[in-house]
Each structure stands twice: as structure tokens, then as C-alpha cells.
PDB file of C-alpha atoms in Angstrom:
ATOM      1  CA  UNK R   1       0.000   0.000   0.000  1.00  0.00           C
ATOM      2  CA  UNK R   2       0.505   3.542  -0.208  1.00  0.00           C
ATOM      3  CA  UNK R   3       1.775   3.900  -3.842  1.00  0.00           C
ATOM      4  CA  UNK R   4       2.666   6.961  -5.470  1.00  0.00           C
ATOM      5  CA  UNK R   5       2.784   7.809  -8.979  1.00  0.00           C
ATOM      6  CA  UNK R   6       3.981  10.901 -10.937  1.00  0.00           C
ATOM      7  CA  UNK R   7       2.866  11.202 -14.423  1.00  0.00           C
ATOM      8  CA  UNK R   8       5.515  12.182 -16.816  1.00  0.00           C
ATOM      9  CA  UNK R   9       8.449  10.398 -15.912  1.00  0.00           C
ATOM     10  CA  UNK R  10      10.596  12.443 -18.169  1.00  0.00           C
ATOM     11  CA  UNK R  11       9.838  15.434 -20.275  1.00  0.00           C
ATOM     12  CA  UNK R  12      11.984  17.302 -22.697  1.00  0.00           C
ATOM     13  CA  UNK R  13      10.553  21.076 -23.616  1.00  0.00           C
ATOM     14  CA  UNK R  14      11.776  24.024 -25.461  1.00  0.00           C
ATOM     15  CA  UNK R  15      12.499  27.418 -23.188  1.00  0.00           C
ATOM     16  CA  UNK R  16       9.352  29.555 -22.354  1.00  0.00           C
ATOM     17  CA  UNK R  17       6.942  26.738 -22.698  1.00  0.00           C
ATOM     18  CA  UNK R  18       5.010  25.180 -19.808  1.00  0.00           C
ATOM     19  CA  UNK R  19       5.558  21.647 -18.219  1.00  0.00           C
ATOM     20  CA  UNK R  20       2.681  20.010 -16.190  1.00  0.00           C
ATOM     21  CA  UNK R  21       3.752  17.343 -13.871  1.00  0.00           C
ATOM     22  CA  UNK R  22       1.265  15.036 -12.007  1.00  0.00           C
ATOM     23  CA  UNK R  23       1.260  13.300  -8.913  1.00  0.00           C
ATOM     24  CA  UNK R  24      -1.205  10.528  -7.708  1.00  0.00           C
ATOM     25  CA  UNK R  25      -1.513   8.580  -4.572  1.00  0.00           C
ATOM     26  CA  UNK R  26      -2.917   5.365  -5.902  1.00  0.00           C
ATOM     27  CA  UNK R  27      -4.347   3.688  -3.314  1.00  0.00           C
ATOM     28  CA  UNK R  28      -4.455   6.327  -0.467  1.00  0.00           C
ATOM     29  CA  UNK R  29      -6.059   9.266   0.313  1.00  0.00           C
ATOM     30  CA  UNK R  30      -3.263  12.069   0.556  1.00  0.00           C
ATOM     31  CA  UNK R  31      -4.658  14.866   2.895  1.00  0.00           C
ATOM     32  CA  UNK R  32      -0.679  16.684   2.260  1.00  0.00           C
ATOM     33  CA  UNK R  33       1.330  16.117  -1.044  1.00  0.00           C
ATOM     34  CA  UNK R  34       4.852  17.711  -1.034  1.00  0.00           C
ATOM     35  CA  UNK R  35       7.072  18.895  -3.995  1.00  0.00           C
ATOM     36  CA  UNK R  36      10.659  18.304  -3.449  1.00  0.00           C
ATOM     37  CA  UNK R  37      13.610  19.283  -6.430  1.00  0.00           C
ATOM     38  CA  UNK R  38      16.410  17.372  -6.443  1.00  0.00           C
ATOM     39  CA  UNK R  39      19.860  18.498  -7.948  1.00  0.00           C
ATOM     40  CA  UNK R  40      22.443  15.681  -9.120  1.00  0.00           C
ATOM     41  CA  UNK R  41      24.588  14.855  -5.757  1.00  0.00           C
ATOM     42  CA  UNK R  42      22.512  17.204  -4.202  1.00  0.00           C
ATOM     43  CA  UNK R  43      19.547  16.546  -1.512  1.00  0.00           C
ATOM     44  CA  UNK R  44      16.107  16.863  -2.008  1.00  0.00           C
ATOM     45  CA  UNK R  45      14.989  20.427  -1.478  1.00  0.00           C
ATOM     46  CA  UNK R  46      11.320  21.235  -0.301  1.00  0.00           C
ATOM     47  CA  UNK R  47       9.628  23.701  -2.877  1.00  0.00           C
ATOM     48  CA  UNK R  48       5.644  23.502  -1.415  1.00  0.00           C
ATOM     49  CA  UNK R  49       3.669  21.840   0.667  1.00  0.00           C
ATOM     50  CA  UNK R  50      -0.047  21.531  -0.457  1.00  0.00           C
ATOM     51  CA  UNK R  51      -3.717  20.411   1.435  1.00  0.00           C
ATOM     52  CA  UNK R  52      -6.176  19.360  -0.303  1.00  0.00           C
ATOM     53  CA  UNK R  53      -8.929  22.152  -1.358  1.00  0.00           C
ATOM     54  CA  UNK R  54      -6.759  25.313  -0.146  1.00  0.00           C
ATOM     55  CA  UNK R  55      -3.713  27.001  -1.206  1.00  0.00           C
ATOM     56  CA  UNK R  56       0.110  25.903  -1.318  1.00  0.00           C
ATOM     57  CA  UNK R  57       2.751  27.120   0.944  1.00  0.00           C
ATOM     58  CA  UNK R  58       5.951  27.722  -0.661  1.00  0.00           C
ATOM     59  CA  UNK R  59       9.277  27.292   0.941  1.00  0.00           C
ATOM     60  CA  UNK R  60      11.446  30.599   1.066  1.00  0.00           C
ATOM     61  CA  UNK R  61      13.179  31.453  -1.981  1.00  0.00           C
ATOM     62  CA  UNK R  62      10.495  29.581  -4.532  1.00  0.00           C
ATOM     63  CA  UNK R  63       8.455  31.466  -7.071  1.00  0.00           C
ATOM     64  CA  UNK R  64       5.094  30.605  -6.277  1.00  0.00           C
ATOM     65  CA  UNK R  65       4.220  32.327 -10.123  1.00  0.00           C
ATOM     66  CA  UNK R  66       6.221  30.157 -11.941  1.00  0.00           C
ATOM     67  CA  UNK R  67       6.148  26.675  -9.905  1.00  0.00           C
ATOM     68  CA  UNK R  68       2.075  26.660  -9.628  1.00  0.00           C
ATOM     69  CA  UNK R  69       0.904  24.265  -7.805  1.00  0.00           C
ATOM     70  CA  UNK R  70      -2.932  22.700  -7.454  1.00  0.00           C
ATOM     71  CA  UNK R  71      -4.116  19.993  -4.980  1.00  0.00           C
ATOM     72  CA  UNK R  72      -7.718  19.955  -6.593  1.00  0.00           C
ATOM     73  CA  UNK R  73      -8.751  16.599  -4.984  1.00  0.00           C
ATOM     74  CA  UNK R  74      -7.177  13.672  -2.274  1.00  0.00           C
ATOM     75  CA  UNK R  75      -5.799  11.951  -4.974  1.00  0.00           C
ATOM     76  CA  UNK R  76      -3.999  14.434  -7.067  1.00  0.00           C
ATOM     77  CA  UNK R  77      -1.583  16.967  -7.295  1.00  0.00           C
ATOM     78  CA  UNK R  78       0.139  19.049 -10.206  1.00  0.00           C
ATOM     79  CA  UNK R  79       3.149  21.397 -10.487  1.00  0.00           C
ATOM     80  CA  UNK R  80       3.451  23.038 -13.684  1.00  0.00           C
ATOM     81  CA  UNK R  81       6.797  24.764 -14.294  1.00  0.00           C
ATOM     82  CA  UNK R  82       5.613  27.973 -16.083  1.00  0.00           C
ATOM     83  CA  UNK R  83       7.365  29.585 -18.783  1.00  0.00           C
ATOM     84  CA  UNK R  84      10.288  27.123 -18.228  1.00  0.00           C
ATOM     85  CA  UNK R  85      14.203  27.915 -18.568  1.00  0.00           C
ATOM     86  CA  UNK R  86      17.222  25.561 -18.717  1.00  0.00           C
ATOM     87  CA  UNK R  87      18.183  26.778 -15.248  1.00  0.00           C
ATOM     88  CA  UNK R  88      14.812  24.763 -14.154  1.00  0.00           C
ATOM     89  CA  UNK R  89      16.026  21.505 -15.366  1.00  0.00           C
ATOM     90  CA  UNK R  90      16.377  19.607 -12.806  1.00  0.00           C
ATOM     91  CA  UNK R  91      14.259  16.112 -10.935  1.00  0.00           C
ATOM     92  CA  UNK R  92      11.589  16.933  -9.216  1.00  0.00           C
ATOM     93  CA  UNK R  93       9.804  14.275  -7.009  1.00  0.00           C
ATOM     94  CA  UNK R  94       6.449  14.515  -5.237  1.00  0.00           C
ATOM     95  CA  UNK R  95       5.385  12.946  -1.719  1.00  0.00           C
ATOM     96  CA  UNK R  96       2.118  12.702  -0.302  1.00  0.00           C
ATOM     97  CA  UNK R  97       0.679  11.382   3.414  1.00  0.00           C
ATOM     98  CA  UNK R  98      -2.610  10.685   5.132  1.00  0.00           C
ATOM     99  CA  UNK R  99      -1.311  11.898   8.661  1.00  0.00           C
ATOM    100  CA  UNK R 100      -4.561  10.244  10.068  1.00  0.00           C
ATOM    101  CA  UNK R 101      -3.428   7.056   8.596  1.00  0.00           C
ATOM    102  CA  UNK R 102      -0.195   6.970   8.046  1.00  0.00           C
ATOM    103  CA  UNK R 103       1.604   9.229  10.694  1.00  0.00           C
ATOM    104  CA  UNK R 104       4.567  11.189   9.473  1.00  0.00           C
ATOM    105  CA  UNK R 105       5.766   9.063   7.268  1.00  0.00           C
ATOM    106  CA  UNK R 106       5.739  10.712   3.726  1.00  0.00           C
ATOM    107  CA  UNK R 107       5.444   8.316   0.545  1.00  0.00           C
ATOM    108  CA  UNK R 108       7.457   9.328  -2.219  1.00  0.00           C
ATOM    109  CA  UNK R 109       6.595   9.252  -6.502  1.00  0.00           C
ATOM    110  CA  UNK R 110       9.244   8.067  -8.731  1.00  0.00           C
ATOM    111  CA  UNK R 111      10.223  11.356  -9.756  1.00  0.00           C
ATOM    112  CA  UNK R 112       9.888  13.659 -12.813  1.00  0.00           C
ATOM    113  CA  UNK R 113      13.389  14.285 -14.979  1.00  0.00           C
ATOM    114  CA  UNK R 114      12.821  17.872 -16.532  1.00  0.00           C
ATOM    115  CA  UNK R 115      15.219  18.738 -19.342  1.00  0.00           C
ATOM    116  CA  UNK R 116      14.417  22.482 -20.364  1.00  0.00           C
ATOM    117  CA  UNK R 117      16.326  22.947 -23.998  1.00  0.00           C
TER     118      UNK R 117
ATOM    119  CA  UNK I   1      17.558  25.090  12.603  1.00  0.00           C
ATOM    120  CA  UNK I   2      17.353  21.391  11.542  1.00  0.00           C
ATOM    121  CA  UNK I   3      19.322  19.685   9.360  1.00  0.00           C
ATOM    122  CA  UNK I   4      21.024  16.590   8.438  1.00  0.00           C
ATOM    123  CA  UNK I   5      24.747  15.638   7.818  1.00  0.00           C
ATOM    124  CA  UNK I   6      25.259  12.143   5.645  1.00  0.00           C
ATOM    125  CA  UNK I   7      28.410  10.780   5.238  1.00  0.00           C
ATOM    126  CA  UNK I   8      29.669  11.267   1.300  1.00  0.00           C
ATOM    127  CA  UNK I   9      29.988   8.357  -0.847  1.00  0.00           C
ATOM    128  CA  UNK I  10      30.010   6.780  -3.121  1.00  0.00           C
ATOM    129  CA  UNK I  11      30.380   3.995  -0.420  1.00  0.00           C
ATOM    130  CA  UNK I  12      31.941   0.597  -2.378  1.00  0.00           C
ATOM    131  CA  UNK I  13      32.028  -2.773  -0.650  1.00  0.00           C
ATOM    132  CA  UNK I  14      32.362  -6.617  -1.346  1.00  0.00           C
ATOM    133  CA  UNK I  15      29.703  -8.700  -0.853  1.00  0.00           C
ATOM    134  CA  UNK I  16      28.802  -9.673   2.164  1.00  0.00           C
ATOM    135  CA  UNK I  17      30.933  -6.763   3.688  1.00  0.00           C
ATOM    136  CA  UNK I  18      29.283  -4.629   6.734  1.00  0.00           C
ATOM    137  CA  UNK I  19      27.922  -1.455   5.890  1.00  0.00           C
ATOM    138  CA  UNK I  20      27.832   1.781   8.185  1.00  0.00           C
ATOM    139  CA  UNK I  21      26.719   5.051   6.722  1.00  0.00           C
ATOM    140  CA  UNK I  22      26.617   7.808   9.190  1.00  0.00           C
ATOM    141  CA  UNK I  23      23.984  10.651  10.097  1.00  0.00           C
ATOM    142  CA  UNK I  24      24.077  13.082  12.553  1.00  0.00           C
ATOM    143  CA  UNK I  25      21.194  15.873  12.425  1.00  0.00           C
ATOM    144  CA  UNK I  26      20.328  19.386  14.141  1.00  0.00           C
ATOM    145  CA  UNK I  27      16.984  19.954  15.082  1.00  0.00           C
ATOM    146  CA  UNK I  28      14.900  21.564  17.624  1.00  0.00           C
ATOM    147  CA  UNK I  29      12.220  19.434  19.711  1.00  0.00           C
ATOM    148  CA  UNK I  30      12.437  15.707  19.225  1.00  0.00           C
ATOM    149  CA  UNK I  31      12.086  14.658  15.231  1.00  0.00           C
ATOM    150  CA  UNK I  32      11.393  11.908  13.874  1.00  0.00           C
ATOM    151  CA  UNK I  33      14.142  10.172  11.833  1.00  0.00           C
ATOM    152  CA  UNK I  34      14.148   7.845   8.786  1.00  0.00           C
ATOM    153  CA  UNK I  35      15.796   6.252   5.790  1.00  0.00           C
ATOM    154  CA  UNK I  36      14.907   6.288   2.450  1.00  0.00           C
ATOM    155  CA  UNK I  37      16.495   4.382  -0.035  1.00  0.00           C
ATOM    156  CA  UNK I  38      16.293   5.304  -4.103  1.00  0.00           C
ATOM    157  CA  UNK I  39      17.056   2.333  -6.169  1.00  0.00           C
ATOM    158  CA  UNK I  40      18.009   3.206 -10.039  1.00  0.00           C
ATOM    159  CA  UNK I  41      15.556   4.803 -11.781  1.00  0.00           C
ATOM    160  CA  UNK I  42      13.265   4.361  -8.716  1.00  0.00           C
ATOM    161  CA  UNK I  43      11.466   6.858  -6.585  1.00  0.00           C
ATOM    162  CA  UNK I  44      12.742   6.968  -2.762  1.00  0.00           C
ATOM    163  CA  UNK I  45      11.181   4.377  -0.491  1.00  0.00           C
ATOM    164  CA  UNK I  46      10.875   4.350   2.991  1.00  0.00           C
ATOM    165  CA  UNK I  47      13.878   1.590   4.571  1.00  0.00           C
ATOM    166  CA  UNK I  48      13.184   2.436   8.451  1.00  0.00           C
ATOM    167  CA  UNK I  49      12.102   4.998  10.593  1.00  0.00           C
ATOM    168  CA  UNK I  50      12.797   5.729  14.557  1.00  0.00           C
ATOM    169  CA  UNK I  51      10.235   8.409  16.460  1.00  0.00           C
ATOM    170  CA  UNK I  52      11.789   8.673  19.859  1.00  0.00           C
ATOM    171  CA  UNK I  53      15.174   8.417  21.610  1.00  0.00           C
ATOM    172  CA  UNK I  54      16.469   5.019  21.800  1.00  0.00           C
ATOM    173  CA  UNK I  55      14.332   3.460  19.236  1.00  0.00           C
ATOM    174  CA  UNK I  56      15.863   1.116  17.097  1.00  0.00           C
ATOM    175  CA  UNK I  57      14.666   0.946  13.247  1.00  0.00           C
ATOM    176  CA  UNK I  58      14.824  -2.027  11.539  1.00  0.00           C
ATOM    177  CA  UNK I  59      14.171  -3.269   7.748  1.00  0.00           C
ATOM    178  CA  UNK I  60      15.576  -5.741   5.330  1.00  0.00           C
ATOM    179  CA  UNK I  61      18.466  -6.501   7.855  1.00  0.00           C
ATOM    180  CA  UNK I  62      19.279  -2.767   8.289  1.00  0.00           C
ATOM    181  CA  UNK I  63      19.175  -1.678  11.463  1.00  0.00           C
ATOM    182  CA  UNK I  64      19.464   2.793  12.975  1.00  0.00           C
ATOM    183  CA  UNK I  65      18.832   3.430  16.508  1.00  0.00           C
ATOM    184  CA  UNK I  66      18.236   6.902  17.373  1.00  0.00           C
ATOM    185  CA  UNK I  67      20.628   8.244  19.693  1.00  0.00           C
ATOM    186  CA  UNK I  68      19.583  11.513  20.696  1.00  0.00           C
ATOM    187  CA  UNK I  69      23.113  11.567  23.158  1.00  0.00           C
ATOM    188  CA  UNK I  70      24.767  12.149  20.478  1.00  0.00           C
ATOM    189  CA  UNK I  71      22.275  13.580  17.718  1.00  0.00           C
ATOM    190  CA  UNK I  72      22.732  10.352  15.440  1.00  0.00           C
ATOM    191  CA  UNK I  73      21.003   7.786  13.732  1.00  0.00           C
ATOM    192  CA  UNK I  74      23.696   5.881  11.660  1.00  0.00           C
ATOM    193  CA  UNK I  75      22.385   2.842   9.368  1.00  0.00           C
ATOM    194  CA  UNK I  76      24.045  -0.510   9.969  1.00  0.00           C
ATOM    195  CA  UNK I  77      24.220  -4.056   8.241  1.00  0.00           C
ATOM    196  CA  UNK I  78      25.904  -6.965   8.917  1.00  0.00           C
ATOM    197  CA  UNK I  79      25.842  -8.543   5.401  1.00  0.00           C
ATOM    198  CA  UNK I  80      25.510  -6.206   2.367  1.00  0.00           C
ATOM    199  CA  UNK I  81      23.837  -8.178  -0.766  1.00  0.00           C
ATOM    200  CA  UNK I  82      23.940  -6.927  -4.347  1.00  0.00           C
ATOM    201  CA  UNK I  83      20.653  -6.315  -4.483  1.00  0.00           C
ATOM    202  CA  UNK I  84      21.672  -3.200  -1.572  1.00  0.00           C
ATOM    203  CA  UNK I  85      23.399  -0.976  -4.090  1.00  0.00           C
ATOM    204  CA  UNK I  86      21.068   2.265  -4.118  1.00  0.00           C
ATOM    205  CA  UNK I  87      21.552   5.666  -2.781  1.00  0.00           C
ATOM    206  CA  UNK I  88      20.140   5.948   0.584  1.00  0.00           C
ATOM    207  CA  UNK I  89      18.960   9.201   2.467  1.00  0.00           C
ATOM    208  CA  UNK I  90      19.123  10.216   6.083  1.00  0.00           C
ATOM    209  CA  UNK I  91      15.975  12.591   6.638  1.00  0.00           C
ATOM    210  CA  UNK I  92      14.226  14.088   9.896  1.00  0.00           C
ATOM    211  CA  UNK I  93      10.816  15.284  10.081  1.00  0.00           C
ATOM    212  CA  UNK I  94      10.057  17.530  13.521  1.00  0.00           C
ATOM    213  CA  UNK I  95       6.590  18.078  12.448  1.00  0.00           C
ATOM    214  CA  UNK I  96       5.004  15.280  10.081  1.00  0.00           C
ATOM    215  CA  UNK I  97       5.175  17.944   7.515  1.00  0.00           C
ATOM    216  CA  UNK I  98       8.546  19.109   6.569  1.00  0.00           C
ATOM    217  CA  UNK I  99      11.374  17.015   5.377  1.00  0.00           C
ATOM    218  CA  UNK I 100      14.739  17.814   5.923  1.00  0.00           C
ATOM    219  CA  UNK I 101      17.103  15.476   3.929  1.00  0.00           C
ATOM    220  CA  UNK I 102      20.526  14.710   3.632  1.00  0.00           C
ATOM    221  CA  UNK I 103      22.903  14.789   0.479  1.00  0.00           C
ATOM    222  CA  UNK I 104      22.541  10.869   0.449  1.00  0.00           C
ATOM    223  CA  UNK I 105      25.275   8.288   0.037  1.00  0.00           C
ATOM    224  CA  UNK I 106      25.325   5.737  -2.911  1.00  0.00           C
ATOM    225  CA  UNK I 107      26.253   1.959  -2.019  1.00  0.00           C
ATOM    226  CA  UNK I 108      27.579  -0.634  -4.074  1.00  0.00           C
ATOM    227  CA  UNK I 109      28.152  -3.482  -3.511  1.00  0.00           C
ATOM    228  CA  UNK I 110      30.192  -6.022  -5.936  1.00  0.00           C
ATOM    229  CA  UNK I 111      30.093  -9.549  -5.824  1.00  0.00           C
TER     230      UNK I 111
END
């Protein structure tokens, strides 16, 4: 249980277009989803946390206009990377929880490669 | 603040070999602490987790106590397979809903 899925696995775009990137928690109902960026040998770096039905709090130093982020039901989250530049390649990887169910314990996608050309 | 030191790899060993890969964190309150481990091409997946002081995590023959003496919560196993070679993360969580993570170290192992 508690699988998590992210929906492309890879995507290639050209500069100043806009990526969509979608997270699902297959068989759970995720009451938080998280989006984290990852840099080669770097950590994982929170960008947002998101609820379910309200808004998403962004981590210091994140553009909340050009990493939008939706958490329209308990099963889904998006990040689209707006007008997107090379400097936003990069792998970003979503995590989601049912704290009521699950405790801390944060269940992670298999990550997103974005190549920005 | 809190935060999380990993030993760097890349971390090779034989077979069989033990394994120890260090973490020490910084955090206020008492976090919880875990390990994640990212197989190739995989997403990260929960290996253990420890939510007090003195609890011992355990998983697949790995084994971190949380030792709050000394802010650590290194990952240990006797007998590394193969099948272990992945990068794994040290990460604390003080609330449930942030995650701070380490750099992570990558294992292999070679037969």
C-alpha cells in the first residue's frame, strides 16, 4: 500500500513553454502532497507543501508564479513549471501522506526528470 | 535550525561486507528520523524509521537506533547483498510535515 505515482516520468521542452507534472496517490487518500527538487549529488529540497482544497505554501526562496501548484482533490496533485528555462532543469519528485493514517511518514513518486532545452 | 549531515559516498564494498553510513542531524524538539532508499531509476522508499530516543529501526536486515546523546542515527548491516546498491537518504521530520534530507550516500556493492 501507499503507492505513489507521478505522471511524466521524463519530459523534454523548449524554453518559455510550460511543463505540467502530475502526482497521484494510488491507493491512499493524501490529505498533504509535497514537492521536493532534487539536484544531481545534491539533496532533495522542499519547494511547497499543499492540502487538499486550499492554497500551497511555498518554501522561502520559490516562485510561487512560476512553480504553480494545485491539490484539486485527495488523490492528485500538479506542479506546472511555467514559462520554463534551462536553469529549471532539474528532478523533481512529489510525496504525499494521510497523517490520520499513516503518521509522518511521507510516501514518495518516482520522480519527474525535466530537461528544459 | 534542523538539518542533516550524511556521510559522502560513493560507499563501495564486497559482498557480504558490513555497511555503516553515518547521520548526525540538528533539530529543535524531538524529530522523527528515517531512511529512504532510491534504487536506479526508482522513486525513494521508505527503509526504516525511529520516532523517539532510543528506538531502534529495523528493515531488510538494516538496522538505525536513534541516539539523541549524540544527535545520530547511523544505518548498519551486517551482510551487504547486491541487491543493496542504491543511494540511501538520512531525513528528519520535527513536524510530520517538513522534510529535511541529507545529500545521500550511494552503495555498491560487488560480488
Amino acid at each position: 500500500g501507499a503507492v505513489v505515482s507521478q505522471h511524466p516520468s521524463w519530459v523534454i521542452c523548449k524554453s518559455g513553454t510550460s511543463v505540467k507534472i502530475e502526482c497521484r496517490s494510488l491507493d491512499f487518500q493524501a490529505t498533504t502532497m509535497f514537492w521536493y527538487r532534487q539536484f544531481p549529488k545534491q539533496s532533495l529540497m522542499l519547494m511547497a507543501t499543499s492540502n487538499e482544497g486550499s492554497k500551497a505554501t511555498y518554501e522561502q526562496g520559490v516562485e510561487k508564479d512560476k512553480f504553480l501548484i494545485n491539490h484539486a482533490s485527495l488523490t492528485l496533485s500538479t506542479l506546472t513549471v511555467t514559462s520554463a528555462h534551462p536553469e529549471d532543469s532539474s528532478f523533481y519528485i512529489c510525496s504525499a501522506t494521510d497523517r490520520t493514517r499513516l503518521g509522518d511518514t511521507q510516501y514518495f513518486g518516482p520522480g519527474t526528470r525535466l530537461t528544459v532545452l | 535550525g534542523n538539518s542533516v549531515t550524511q556521510m559522502e559516498g560513493p560507499v563501495t564494498l564486497s559482498e557480504e561486507a558490513f555497511l555503516t553510513i553515518n547521520c548526525t542531524y540538528t533539530a529543535t524538539g524531538y524529530p522523527s528520523l528515517f531512511w529512504y532508499v532510491q534504487y536506479p531509476g526508482e522513486g525513494l522508499q521508505l527503509l526504516l524509521k525511529a520516532t523517539k530516543a532510543d528506538d531502534k529501526g529495523s528493515n531488510k536486515g538494516f538496522e538505525a537506533t536513534y541516539r539523541k546523546e549524540t544527535t545520530s542515527f547511523h544505518l548498519e548491516k551486517g551482510s551487504v547483498q547486491v541487491s543493496d546498491s542504491a543511494v540511501y537518504f538520512c531525513a528528519l521530520s520535527p513536524t510530520g510535515n517538513q522534510f529535511y534530507f541529507g545529500t545521500g550516500t550511494s552503495l555498491t556493492v560487488i560480488p
